[in-house]
Tab-separated table of C-alpha atoms and ligand atoms in Angstrom:
chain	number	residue	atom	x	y	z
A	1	UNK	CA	0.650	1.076	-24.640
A	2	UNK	CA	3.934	2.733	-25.368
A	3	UNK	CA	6.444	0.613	-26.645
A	4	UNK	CA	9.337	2.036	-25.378
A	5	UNK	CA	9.143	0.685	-21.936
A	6	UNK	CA	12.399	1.113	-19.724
A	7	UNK	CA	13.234	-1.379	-17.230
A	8	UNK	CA	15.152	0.087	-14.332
A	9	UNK	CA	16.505	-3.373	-12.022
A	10	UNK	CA	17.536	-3.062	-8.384
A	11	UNK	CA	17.550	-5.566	-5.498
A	12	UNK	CA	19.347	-9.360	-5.918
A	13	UNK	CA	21.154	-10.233	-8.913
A	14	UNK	CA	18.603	-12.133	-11.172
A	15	UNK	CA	20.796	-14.738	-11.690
A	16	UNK	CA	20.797	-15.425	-7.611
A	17	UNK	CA	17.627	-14.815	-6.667
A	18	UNK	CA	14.755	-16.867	-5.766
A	19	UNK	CA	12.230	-14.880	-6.469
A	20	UNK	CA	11.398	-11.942	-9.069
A	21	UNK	CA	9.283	-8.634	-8.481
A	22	UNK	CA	8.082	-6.506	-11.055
A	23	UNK	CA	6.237	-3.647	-10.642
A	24	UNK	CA	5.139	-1.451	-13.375
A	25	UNK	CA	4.801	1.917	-12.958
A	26	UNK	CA	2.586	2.528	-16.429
A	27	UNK	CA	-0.218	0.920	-14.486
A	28	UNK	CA	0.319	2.884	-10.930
A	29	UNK	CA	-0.031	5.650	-13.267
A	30	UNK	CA	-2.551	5.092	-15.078
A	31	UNK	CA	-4.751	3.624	-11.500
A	32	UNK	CA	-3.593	7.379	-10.024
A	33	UNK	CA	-4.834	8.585	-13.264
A	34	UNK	CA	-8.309	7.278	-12.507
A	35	UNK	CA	-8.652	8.257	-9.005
A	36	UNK	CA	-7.653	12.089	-9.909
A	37	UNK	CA	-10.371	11.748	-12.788
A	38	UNK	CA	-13.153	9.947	-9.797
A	39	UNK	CA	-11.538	13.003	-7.437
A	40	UNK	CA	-12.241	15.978	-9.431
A	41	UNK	CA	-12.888	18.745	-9.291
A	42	UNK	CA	-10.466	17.519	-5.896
A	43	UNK	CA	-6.619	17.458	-6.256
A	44	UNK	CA	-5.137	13.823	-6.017
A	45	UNK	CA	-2.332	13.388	-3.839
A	46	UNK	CA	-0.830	9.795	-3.112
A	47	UNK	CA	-0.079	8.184	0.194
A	48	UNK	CA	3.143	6.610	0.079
A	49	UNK	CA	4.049	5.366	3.361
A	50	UNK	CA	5.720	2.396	4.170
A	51	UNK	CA	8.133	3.179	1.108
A	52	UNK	CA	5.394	3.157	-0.904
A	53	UNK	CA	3.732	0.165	0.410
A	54	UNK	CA	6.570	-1.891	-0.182
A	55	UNK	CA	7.121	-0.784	-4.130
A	56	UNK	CA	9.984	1.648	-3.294
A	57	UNK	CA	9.279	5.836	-3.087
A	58	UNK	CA	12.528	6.159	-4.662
A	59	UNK	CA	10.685	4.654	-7.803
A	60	UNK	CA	7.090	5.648	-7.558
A	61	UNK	CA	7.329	8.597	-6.061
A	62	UNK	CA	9.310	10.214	-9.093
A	63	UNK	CA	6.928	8.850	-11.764
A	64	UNK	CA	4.172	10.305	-9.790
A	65	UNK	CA	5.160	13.380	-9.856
A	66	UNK	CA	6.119	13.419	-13.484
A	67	UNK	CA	2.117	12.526	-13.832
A	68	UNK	CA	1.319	15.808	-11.932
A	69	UNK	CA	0.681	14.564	-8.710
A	70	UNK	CA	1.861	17.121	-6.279
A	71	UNK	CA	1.496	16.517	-2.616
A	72	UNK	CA	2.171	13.012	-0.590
A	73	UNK	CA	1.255	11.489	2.525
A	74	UNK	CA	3.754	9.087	4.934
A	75	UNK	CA	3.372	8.131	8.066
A	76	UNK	CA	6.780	8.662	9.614
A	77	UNK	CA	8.942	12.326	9.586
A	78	UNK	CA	12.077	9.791	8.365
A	79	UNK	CA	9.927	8.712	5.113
A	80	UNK	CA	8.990	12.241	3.858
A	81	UNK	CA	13.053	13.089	4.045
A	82	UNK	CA	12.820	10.307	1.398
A	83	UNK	CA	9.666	11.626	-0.884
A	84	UNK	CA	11.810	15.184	-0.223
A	85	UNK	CA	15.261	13.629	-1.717
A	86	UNK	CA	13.283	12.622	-4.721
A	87	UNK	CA	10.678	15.181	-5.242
A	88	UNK	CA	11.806	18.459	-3.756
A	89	UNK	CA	9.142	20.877	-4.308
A	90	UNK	CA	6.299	18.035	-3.442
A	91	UNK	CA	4.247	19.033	-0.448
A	92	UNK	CA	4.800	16.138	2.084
A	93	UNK	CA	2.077	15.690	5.069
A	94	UNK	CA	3.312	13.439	8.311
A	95	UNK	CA	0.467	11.802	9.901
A	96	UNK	CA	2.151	10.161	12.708
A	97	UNK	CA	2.164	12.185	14.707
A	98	UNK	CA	4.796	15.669	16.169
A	99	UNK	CA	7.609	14.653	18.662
A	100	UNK	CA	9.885	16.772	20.592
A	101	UNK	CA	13.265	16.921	18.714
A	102	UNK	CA	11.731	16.547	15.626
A	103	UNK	CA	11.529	20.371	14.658
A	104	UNK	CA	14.458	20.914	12.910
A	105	UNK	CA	14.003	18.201	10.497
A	106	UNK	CA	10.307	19.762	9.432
A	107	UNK	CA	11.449	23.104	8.985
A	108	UNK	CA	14.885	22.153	7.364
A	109	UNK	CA	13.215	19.857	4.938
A	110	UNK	CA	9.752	21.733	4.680
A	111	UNK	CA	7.576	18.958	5.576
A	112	UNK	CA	4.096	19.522	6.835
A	113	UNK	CA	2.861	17.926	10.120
A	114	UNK	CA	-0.777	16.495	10.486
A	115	UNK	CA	-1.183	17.285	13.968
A	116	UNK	CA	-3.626	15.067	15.629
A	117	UNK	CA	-3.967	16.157	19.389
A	118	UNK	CA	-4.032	19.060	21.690
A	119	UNK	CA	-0.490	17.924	23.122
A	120	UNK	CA	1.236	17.740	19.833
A	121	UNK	CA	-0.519	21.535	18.980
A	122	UNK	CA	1.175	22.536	22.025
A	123	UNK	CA	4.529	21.448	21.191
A	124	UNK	CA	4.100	22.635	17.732
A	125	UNK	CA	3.418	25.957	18.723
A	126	UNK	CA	6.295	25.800	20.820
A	127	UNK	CA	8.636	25.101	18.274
A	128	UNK	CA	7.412	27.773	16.162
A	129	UNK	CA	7.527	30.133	18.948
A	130	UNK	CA	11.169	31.462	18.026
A	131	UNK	CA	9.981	32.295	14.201
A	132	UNK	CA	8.470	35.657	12.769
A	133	UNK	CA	5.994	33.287	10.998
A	134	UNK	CA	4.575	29.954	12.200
A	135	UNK	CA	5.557	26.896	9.562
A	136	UNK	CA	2.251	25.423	7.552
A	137	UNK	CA	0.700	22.279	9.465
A	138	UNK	CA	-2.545	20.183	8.757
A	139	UNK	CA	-5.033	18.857	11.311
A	140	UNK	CA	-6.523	15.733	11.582
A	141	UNK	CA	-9.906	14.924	13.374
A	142	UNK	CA	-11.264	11.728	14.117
A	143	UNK	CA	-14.702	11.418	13.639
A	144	UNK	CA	-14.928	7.651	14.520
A	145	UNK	CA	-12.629	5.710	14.064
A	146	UNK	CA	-10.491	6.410	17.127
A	147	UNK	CA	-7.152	6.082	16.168
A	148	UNK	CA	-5.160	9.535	15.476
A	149	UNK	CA	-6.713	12.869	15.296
A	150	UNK	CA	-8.294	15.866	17.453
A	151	UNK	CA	-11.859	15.033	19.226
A	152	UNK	CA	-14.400	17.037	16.957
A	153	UNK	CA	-14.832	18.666	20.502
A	154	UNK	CA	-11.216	19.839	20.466
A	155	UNK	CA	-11.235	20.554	16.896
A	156	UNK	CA	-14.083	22.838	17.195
A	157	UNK	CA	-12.452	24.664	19.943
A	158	UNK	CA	-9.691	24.975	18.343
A	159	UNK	CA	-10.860	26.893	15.800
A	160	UNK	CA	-13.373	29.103	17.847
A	161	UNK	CA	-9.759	29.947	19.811
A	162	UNK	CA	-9.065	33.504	19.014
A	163	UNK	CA	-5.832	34.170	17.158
A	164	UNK	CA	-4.815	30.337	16.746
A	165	UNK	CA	-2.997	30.069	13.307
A	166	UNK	CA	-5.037	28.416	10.596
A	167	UNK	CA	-3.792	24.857	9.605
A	168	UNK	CA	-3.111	24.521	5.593
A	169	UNK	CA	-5.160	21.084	5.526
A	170	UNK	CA	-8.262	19.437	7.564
A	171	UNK	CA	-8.191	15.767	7.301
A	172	UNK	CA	-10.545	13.287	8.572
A	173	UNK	CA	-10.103	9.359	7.972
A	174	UNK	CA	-12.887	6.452	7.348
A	175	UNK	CA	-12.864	3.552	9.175
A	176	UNK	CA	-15.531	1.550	6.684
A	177	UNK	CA	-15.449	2.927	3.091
A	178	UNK	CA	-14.203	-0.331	1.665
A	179	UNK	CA	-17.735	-2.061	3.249
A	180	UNK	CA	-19.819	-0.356	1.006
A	181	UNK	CA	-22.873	-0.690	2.972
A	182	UNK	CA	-21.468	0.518	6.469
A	183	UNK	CA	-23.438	3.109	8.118
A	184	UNK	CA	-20.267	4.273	10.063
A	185	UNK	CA	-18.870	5.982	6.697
A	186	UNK	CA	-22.502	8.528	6.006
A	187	UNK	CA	-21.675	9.627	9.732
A	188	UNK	CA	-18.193	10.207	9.142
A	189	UNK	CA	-18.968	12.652	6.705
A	190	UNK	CA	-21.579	14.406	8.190
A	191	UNK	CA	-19.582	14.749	11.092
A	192	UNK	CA	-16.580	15.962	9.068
A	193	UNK	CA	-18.819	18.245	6.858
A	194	UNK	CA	-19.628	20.181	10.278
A	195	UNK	CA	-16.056	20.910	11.024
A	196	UNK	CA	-15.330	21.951	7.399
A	197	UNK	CA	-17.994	24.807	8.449
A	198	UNK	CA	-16.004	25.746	11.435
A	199	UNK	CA	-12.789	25.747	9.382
A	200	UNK	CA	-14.158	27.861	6.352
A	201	UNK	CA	-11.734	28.391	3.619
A	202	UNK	CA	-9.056	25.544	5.087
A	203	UNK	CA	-8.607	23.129	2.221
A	204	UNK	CA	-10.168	19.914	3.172
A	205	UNK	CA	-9.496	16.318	3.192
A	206	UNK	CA	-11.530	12.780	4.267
A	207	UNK	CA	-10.820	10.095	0.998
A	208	UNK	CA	-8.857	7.419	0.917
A	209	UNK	CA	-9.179	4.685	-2.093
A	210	UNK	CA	-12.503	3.414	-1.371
A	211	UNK	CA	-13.699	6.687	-0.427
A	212	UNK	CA	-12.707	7.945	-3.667
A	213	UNK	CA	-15.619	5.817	-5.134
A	214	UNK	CA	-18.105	6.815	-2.200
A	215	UNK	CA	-20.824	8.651	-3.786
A	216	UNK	CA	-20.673	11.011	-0.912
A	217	UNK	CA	-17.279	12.094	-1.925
A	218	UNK	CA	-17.953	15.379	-3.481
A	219	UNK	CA	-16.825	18.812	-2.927
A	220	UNK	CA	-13.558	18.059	-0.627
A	221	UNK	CA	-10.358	19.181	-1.944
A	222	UNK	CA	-7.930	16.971	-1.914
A	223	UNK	CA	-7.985	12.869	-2.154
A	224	UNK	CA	-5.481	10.124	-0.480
A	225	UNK	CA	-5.723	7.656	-2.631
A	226	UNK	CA	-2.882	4.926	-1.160
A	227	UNK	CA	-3.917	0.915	-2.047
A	228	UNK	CA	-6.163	1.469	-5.279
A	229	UNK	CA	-2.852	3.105	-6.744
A	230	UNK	CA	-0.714	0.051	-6.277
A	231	UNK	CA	-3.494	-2.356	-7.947
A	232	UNK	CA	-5.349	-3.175	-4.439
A	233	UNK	CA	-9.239	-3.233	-4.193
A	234	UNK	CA	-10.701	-0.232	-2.883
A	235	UNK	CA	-13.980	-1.791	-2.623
A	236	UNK	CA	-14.848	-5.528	-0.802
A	237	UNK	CA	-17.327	-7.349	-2.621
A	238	UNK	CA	-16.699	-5.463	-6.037
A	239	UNK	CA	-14.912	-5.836	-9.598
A	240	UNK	CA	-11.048	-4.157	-8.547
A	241	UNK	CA	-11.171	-1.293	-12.001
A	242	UNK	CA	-7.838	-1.185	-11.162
A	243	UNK	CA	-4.831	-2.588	-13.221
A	244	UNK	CA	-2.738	-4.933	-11.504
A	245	UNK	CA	0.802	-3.250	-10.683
A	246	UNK	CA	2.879	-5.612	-8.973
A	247	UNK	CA	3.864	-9.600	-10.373
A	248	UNK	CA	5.520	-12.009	-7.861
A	249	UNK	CA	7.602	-15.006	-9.063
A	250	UNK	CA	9.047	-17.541	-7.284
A	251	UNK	CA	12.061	-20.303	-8.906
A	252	UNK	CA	11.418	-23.208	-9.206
A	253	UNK	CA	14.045	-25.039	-7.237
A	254	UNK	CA	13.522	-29.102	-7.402
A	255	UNK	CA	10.410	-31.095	-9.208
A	256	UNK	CA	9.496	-34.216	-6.931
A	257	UNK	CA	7.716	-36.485	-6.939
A	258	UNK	CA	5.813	-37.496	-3.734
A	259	UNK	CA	3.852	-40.917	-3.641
A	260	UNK	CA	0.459	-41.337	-2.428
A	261	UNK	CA	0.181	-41.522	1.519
A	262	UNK	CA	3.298	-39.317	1.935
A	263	UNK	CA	3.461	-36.269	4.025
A	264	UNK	CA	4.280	-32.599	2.767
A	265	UNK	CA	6.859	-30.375	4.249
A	266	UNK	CA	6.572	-28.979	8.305
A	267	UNK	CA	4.200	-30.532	10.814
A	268	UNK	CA	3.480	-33.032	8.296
A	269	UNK	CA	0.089	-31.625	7.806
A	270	UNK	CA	-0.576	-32.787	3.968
A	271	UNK	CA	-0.832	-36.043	3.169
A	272	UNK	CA	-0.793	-36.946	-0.546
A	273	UNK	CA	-4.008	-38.333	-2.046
A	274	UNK	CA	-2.204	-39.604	-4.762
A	275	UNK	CA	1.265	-39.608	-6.545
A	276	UNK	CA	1.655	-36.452	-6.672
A	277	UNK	CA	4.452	-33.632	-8.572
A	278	UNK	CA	5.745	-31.254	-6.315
A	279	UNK	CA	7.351	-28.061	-7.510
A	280	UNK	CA	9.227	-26.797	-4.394
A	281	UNK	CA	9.974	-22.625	-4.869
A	282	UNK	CA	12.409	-20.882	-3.972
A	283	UNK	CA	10.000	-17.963	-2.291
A	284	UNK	CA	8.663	-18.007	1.725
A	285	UNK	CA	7.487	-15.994	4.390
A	286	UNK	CA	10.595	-14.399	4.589
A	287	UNK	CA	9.415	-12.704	1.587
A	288	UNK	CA	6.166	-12.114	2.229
A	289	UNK	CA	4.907	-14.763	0.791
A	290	UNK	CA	3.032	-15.332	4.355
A	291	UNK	CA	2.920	-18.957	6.103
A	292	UNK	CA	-0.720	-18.240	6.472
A	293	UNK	CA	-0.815	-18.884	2.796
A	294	UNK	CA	-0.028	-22.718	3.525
A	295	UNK	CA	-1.997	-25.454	2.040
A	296	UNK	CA	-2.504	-27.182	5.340
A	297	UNK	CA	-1.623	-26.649	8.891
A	298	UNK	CA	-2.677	-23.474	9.850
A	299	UNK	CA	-5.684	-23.337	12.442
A	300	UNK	CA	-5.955	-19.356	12.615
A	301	UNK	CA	-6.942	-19.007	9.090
A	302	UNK	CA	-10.426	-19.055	9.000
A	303	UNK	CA	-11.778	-16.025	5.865
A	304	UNK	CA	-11.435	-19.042	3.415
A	305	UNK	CA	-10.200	-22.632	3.634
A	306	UNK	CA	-8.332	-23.056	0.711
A	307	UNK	CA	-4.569	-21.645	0.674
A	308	UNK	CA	-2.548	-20.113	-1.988
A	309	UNK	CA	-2.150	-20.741	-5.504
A	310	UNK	CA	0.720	-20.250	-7.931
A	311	UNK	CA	0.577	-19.624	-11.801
A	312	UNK	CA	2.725	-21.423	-14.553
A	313	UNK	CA	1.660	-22.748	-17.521
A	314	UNK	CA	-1.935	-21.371	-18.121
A	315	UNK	CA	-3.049	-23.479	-15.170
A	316	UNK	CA	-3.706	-22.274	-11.173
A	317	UNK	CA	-1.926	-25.008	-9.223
A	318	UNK	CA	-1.926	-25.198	-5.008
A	319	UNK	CA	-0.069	-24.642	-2.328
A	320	UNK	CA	0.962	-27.933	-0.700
A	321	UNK	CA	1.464	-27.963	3.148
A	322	UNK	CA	3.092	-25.571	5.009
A	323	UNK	CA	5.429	-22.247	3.542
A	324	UNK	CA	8.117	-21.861	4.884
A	325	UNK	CA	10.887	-19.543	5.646
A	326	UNK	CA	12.367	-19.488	1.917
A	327	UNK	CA	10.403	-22.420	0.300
A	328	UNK	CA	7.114	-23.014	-1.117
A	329	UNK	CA	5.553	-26.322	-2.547
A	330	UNK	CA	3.108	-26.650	-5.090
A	331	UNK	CA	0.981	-29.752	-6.866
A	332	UNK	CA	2.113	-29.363	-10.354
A	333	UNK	CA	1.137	-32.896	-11.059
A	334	UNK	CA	-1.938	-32.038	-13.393
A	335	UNK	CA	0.521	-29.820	-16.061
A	336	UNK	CA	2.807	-31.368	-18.800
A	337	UNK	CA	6.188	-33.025	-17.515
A	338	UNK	CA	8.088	-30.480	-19.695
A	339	UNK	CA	5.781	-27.074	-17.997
A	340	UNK	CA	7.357	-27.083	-14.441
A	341	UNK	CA	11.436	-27.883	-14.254
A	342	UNK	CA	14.060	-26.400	-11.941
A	343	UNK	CA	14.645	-22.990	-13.068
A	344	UNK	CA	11.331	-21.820	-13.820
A	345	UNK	CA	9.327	-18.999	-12.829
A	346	UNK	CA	5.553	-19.530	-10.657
A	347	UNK	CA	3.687	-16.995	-10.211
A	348	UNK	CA	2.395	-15.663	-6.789
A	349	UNK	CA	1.075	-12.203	-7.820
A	350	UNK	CA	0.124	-10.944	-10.844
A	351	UNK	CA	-2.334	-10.675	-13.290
A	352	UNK	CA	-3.510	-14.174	-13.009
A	353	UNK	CA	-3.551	-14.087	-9.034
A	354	UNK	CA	-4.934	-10.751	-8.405
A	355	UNK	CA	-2.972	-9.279	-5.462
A	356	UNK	CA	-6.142	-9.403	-2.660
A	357	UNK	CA	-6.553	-13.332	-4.346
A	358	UNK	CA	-3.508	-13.823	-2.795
A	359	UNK	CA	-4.035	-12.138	0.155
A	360	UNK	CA	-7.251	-13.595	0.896
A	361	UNK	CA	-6.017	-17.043	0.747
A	362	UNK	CA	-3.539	-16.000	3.606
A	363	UNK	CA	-6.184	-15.038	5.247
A	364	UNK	CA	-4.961	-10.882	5.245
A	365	UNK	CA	-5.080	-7.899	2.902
A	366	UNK	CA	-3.557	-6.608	0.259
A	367	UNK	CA	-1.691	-4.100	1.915
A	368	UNK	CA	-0.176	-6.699	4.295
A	369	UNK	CA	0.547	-8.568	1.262
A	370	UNK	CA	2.378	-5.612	-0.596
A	371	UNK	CA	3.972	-4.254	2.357
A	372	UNK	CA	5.628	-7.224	3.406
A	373	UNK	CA	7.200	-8.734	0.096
A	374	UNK	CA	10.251	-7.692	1.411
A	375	UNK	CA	14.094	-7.007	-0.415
A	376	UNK	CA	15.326	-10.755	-0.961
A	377	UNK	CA	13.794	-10.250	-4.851
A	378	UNK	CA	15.394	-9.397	-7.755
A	379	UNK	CA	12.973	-6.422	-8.967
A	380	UNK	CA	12.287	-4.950	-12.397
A	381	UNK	CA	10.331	-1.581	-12.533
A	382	UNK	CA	8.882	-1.198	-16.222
A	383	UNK	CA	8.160	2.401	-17.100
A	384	UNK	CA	7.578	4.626	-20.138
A	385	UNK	CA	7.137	8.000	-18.930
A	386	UNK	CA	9.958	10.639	-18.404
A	387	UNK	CA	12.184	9.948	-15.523
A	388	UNK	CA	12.592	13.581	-13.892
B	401	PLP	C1	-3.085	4.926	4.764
B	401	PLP	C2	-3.931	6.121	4.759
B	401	PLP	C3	-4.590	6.519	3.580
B	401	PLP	C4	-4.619	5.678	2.334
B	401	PLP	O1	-5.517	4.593	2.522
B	401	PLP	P1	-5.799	3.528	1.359
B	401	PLP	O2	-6.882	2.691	1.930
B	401	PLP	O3	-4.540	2.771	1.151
B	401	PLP	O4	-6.206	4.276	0.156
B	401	PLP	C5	-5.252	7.736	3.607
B	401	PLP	N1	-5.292	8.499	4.716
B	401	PLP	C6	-4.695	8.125	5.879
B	401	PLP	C7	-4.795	9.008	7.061
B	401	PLP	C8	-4.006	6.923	5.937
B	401	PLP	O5	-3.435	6.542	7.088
């Protein structure tokens, strides 16, 4: 580790917030780090939609590029401006699709569209129709998971069409890589391996983060690594090798003590089993911290029973009833009077609740979790490398 870690703070004054974020960028470098090494002889790019899935492009994106990571992915025209203000000569790919009106903003700020239908060629072509040379853009097939991208039908035609301009990217996206033993992923890139013969000497493109580890994930050129980087799991069922990137703490607000055959918080839908210490936090859905995280009380959660679990002390301690808006309880009754008073920090994320722990117990996914945490926190970013 280098010891000369900077912290850079933004977000709520630490001294008025309920809730503290941290995100350290040493370890979403060093997790990018390990999917270019799993990637090569592929380049790595990183997918940093959804402002970086909730950590902030403004940060990560910088620090990325610093690391030698040179082309990005978002999902909106609006979010590349951003990778763009912070990383000018970074190749930026849209994959949500080309609208009318949007033109000027691609070829002012050199972004890239991944065009994913014959309608949105058309109107790309269109654009370009007034310049001596057509603008770069990427193609994306779907080869089953039916969401965006070109029918391998279309695809195919498209590139048996004489005189049609050559895209600079051929992307394909799996629906199952994190289920390691899905037979949907082997077809998606068989299917995808055609194409790549129909688009000879177009750079290609099919990984995301568990792809990445998918032993059939050789001999594309370019990764899209997006959840892994931030700490997620890329595989279900499987030790996360990555390091955890993002800690989430809540205040603690008031210490109370609830006696046994008392109700907890909303819909009354905990009743104590005993006299019971309740730390009540100062973090809630409004922050991400989901209400499908509750202890009690929520009928549509059904991937585990159990609901969240904070961190203080050495000791996991639950989630009492329901979370709320801006508050959380917890049963802090088996710790030390003097471990748990107003003004102290739980944990909610972090490296002793791993990020899809967390998630699972809301029932959801770590990228729900992440994207969601929302900008009521106070947040530190922690970072040694060279701000550029
Ligand atoms: C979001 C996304 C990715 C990144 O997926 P992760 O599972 O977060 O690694 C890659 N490619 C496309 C097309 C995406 O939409």
């Amino acid at each position: 580790m280098n010891n000369k870690t900077n912290v850079t703070t933004t977000g709520a004054d630490p001294r008025l917030a309920g809730g503290r974020l941290t995100i350290d960028l040493d370890a979403l470098i060093a997790n990018w780090q390990l999917l270019a090494e799993k990637s090569k002889p592929a380049e790595t790019s990183a997918v940093v939609k959804a402002d970086a899935y909730g950590l902030g492009i403004v940060h990560v994106v910088p620090a990325l590029w610093q690391a030698g990571c040179r082309s990005f992915f978002v999902a909106l025209a609006e979010e590349g401006l951003r990778v763009k203000a912070v990383a000018p000569d970074a190749r930026v790919f849209v994959l949500n699709g080309f609208f009318e009106g949007a033109f000027p903003a691609y070829e002012q700020s050199d972004l890239i569209p991944v065009l994913g239908s014959p309608h949105e060629i058309e109107l790309w072509e269109r654009a370009n129709s007034g310049r001596p040379e057509p603008l770069p853009f990427a193609l994306n097939v779907d080869t089953g998971m039916n969401r965006l991208g070109l029918t391998v039908d279309e695809a195919l035609a498209y590139a048996a069409r004489p005189g049609a301009p050559a895209p600079v990217l051929l992307i394909t996206h799996l629906a199952t890589a994190d289920d390691t033993a899905h037979a949907l992923t082997a077809k998606q890139f068989e299917s995808f391996q055609k194409l790549r013969a129909a688009f000879k000497g177009i750079q290609s493109s099919i990984a995301n983060s568990p792809g990445v580890f998918h032993t059939l994930h050789t001999g594309f050129d370019l990764s899209r690594p997006g959840v892994a980087m931030y700490g997620g799991e890329p595989l279900s069922g499987v030790a996360n090798p990555m390091r955890p990137v993002v800690t989430v703490k809540a205040r603690i607000v008031q210490i109370r003590n609830g006696r046994k055959g008392e109700t907890v918080g909303y819909g009354a839908t905990a009743t104590l089993e005993r006299d019971t210490r309740i730390a009540i936090c100062s973090v809630g859905y409004a922050d991400g911290y989901l209400r499908s995280a509750s202890g009690s009380g929520v009928p549509l959660r059904n991937t585990v029973a159990k609901g969240g679990e904070g961190f203080i002390a050495g000791q996991k301690v639950p989630v009492i009833g329901r979370v709320t808006m801006d508050l959380t309880s917890f049963d802090v009754t088996d710790l030390p009077e003097e471990a748990a008073k107003p003004g102290d920090f739980i944990e909610l994320i972090g490296a002793n609740i791993a990020l899809d722990e967390a998630a699972r117990a809301a029932g959801t996914i770590g990228y729900e979790m992440l994207t969601s945490l929302g900008n009521r926190y106070h947040r530190r970013y922690l970072y040694s490398g060279k701000r550029s």
